[in-house]
mmCIF file of C-alpha atoms and ligand atoms in Angstrom:
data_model
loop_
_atom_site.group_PDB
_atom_site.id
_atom_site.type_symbol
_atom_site.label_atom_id
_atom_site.label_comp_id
_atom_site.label_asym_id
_atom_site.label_seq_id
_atom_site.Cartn_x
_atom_site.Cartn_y
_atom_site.Cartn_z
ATOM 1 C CA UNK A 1 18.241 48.137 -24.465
ATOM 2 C CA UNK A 2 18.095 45.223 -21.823
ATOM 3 C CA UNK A 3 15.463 45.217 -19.626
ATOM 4 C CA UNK A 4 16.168 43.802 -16.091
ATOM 5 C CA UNK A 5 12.969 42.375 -14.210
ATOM 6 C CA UNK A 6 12.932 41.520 -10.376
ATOM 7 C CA UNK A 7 10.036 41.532 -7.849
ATOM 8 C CA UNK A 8 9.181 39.357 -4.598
ATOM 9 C CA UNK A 9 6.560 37.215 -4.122
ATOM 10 C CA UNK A 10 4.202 40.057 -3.946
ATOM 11 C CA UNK A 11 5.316 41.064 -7.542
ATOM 12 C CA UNK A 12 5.465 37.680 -8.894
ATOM 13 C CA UNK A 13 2.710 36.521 -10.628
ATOM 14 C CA UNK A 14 2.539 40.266 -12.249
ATOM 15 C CA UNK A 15 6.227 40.110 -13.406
ATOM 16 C CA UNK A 16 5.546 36.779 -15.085
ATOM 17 C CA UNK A 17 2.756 37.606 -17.342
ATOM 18 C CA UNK A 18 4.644 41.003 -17.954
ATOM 19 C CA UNK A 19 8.001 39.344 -18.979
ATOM 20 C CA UNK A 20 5.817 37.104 -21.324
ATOM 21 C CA UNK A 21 4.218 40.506 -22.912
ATOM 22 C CA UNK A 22 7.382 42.419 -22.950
ATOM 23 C CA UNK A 23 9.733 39.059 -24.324
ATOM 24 C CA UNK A 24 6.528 38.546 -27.509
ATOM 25 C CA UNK A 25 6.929 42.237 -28.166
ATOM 26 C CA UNK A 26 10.573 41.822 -28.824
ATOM 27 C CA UNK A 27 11.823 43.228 -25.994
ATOM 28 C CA UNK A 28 15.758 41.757 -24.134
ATOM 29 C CA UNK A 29 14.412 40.859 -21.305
ATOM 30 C CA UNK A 30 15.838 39.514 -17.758
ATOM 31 C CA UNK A 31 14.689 38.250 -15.176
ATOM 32 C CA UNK A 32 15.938 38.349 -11.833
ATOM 33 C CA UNK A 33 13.722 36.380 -9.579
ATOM 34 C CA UNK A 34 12.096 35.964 -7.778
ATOM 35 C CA UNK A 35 11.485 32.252 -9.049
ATOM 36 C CA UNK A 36 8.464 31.071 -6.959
ATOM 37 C CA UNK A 37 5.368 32.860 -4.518
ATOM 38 C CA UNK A 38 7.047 31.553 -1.593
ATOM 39 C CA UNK A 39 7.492 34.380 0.510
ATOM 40 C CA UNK A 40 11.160 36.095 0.258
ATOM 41 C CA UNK A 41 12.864 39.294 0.817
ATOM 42 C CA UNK A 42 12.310 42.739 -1.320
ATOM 43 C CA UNK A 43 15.633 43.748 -0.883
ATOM 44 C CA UNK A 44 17.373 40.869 -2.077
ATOM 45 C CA UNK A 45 15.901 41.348 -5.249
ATOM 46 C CA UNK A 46 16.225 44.983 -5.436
ATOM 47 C CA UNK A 47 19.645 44.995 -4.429
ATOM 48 C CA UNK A 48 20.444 42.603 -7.448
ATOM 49 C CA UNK A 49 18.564 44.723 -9.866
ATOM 50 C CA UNK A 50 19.809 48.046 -8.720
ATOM 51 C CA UNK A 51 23.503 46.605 -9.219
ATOM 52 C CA UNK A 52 23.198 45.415 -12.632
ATOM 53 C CA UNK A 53 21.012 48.334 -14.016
ATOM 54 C CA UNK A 54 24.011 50.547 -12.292
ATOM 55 C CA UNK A 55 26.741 49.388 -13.951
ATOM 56 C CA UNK A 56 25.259 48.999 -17.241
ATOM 57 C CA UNK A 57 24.111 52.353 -19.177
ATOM 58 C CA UNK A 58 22.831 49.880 -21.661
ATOM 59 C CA UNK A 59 20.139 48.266 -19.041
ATOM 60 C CA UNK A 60 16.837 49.547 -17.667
ATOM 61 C CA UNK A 61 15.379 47.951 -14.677
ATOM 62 C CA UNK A 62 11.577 47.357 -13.551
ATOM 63 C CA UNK A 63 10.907 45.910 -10.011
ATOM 64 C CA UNK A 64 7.759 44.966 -8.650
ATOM 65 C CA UNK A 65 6.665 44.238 -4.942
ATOM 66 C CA UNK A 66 3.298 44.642 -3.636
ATOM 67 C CA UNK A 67 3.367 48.327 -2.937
ATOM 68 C CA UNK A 68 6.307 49.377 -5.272
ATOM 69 C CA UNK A 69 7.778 51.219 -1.701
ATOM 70 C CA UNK A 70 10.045 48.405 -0.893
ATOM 71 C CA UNK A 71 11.728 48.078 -4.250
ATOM 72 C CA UNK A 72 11.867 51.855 -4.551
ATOM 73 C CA UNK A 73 13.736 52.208 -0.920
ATOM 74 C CA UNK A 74 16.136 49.578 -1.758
ATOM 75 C CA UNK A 75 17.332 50.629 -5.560
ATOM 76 C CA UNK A 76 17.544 54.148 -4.774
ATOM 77 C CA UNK A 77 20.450 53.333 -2.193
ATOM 78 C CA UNK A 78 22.788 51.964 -4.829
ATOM 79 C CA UNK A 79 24.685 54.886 -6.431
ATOM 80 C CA UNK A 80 23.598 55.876 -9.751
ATOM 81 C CA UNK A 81 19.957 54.651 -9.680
ATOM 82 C CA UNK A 82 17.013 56.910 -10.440
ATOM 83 C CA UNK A 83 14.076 54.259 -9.348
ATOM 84 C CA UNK A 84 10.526 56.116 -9.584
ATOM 85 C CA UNK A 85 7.269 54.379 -8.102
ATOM 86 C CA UNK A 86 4.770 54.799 -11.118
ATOM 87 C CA UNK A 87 1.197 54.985 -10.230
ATOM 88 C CA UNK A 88 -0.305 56.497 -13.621
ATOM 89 C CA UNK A 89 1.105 56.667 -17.504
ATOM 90 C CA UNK A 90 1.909 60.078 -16.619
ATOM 91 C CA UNK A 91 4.087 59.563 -14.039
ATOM 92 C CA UNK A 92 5.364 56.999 -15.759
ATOM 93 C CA UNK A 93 6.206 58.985 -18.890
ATOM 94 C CA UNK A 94 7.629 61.929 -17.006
ATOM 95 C CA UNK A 95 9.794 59.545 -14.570
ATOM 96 C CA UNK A 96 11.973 59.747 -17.693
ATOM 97 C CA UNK A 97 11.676 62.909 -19.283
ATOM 98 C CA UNK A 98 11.870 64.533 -16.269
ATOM 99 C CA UNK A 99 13.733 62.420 -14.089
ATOM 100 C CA UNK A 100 15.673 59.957 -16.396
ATOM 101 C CA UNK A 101 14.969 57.610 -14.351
ATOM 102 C CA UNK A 102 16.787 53.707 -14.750
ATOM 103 C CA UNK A 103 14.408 51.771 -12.548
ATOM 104 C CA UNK A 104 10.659 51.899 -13.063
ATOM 105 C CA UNK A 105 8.854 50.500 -9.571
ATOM 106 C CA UNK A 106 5.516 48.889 -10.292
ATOM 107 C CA UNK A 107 3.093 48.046 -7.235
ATOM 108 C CA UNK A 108 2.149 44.329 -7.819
ATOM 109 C CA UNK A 109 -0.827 44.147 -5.920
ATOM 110 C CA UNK A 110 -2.572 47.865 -6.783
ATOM 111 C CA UNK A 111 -2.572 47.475 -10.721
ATOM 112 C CA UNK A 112 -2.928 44.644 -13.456
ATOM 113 C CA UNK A 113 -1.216 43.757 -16.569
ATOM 114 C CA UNK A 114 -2.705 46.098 -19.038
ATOM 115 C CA UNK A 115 -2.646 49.292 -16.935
ATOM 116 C CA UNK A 116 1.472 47.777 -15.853
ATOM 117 C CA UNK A 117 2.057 47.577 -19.243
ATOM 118 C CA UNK A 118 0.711 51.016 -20.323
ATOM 119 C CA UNK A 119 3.138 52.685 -17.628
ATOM 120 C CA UNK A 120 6.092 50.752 -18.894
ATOM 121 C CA UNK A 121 5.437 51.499 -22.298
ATOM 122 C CA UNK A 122 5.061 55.108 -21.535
ATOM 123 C CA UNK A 123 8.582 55.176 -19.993
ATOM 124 C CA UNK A 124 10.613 53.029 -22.234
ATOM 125 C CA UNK A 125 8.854 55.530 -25.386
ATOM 126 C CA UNK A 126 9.814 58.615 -23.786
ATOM 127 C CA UNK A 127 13.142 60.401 -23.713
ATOM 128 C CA UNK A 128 15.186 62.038 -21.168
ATOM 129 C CA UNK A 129 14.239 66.025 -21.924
ATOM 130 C CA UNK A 130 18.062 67.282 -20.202
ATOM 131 C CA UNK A 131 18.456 70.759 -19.866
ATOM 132 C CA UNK A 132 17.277 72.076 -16.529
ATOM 133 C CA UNK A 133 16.507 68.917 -15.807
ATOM 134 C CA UNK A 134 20.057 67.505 -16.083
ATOM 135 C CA UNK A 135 21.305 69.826 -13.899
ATOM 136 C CA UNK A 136 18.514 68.842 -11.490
ATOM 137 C CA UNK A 137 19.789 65.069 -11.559
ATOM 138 C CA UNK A 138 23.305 66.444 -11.377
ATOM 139 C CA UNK A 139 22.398 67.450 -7.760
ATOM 140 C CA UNK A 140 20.809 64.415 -6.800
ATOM 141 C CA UNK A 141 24.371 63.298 -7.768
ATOM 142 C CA UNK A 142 26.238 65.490 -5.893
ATOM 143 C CA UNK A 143 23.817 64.176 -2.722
ATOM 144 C CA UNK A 144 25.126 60.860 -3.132
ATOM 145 C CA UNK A 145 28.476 61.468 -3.477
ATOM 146 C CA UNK A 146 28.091 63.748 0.001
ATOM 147 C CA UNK A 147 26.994 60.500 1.802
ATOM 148 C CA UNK A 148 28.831 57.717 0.059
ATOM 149 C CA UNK A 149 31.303 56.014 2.511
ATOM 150 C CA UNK A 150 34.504 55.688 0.392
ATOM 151 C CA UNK A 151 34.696 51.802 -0.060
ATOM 152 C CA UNK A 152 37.432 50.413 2.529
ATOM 153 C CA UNK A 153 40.728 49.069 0.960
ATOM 154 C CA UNK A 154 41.430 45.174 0.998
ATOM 155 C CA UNK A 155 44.513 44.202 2.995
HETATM 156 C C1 RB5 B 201 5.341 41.888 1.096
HETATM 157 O O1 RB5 B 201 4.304 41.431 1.871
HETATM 158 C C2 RB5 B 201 5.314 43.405 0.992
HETATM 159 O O2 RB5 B 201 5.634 43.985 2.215
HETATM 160 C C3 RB5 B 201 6.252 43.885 -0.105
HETATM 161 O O3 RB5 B 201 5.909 43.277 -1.298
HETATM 162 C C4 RB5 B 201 6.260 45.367 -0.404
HETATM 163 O O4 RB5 B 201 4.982 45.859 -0.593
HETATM 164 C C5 RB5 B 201 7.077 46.186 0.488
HETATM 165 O O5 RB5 B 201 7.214 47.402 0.312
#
């Protein structure tokens, strides 16, 4: 499993001593940027993220910004992503058993590395429970695919 890493300046310093914890402990990691604490856009990064997590079942994404509410906004616009904002292991943990969600959102300037790195490791060592809950994500689904704007055709 590849792990794809983006935050904004809020989020940076956070996602660099994470991707150093996460890369020792073996983990495929990515990183997306941001690159410096210069101050940039959440949504750039997100947007990135959210695209490569969606087109690859084989990818999970974590995105950090200062609250997490920016990041989560953004990803959960592109088709196919289940971003949750984790604020404890627990709703870490159930973000994928209940939720199966793709993108964990981690507020870079509420928590620090140890308590980050307990919520990640609580969702990347829990699996998706299905059941009712599949058929719970299979209406989120069907919400999307109500709103999505069929792509326009190039001439
Ligand atoms: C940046 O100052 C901040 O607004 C951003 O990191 C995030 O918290 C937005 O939701």
């Amino acid at each position: 499993m590849k792990l794809i890493v983006g935050s904004d300046h809020a989020g940076y310093e956070l996602k660099t001593r994470l991707i150093k914890e996460l890369s020792l402990a073996g983990e495929a990691v990515e990183d997306y940027g941001t690159s410096t604490e210069e101050s940039c856009d959440y949504p750039d990064i997100g947007l990135k993220v959210a695209e490569r997590v969606a087109k690859d079942q084989k990818a999970l994404g974590i995105l950090i910004c200062g609250t997490g509410i920016g990041m989560s906004i953004t990803a959960n616009k592109v088709p196919g992503i289940r971003a949750a904002l984790a604020y404890n292991t627990y709703s870490a943990q159930y973000a994928r058993e209940h939720n199966d969600a793709n993108i964990l959102v981690l507020p870079g300037r509420v928590f620090g590395k140890e308590m980050s790195l307990a919520m990640i490791r609580a969702w990347l060592g829990t699996r998706f429970a299905g059941e009712r809950h599949q058929r719970r994500i299979d209406k989120i689904s069907d919400i999307e695919k109500k709103y999505i704007q069929p792509a326009k055709e190039k001439a």
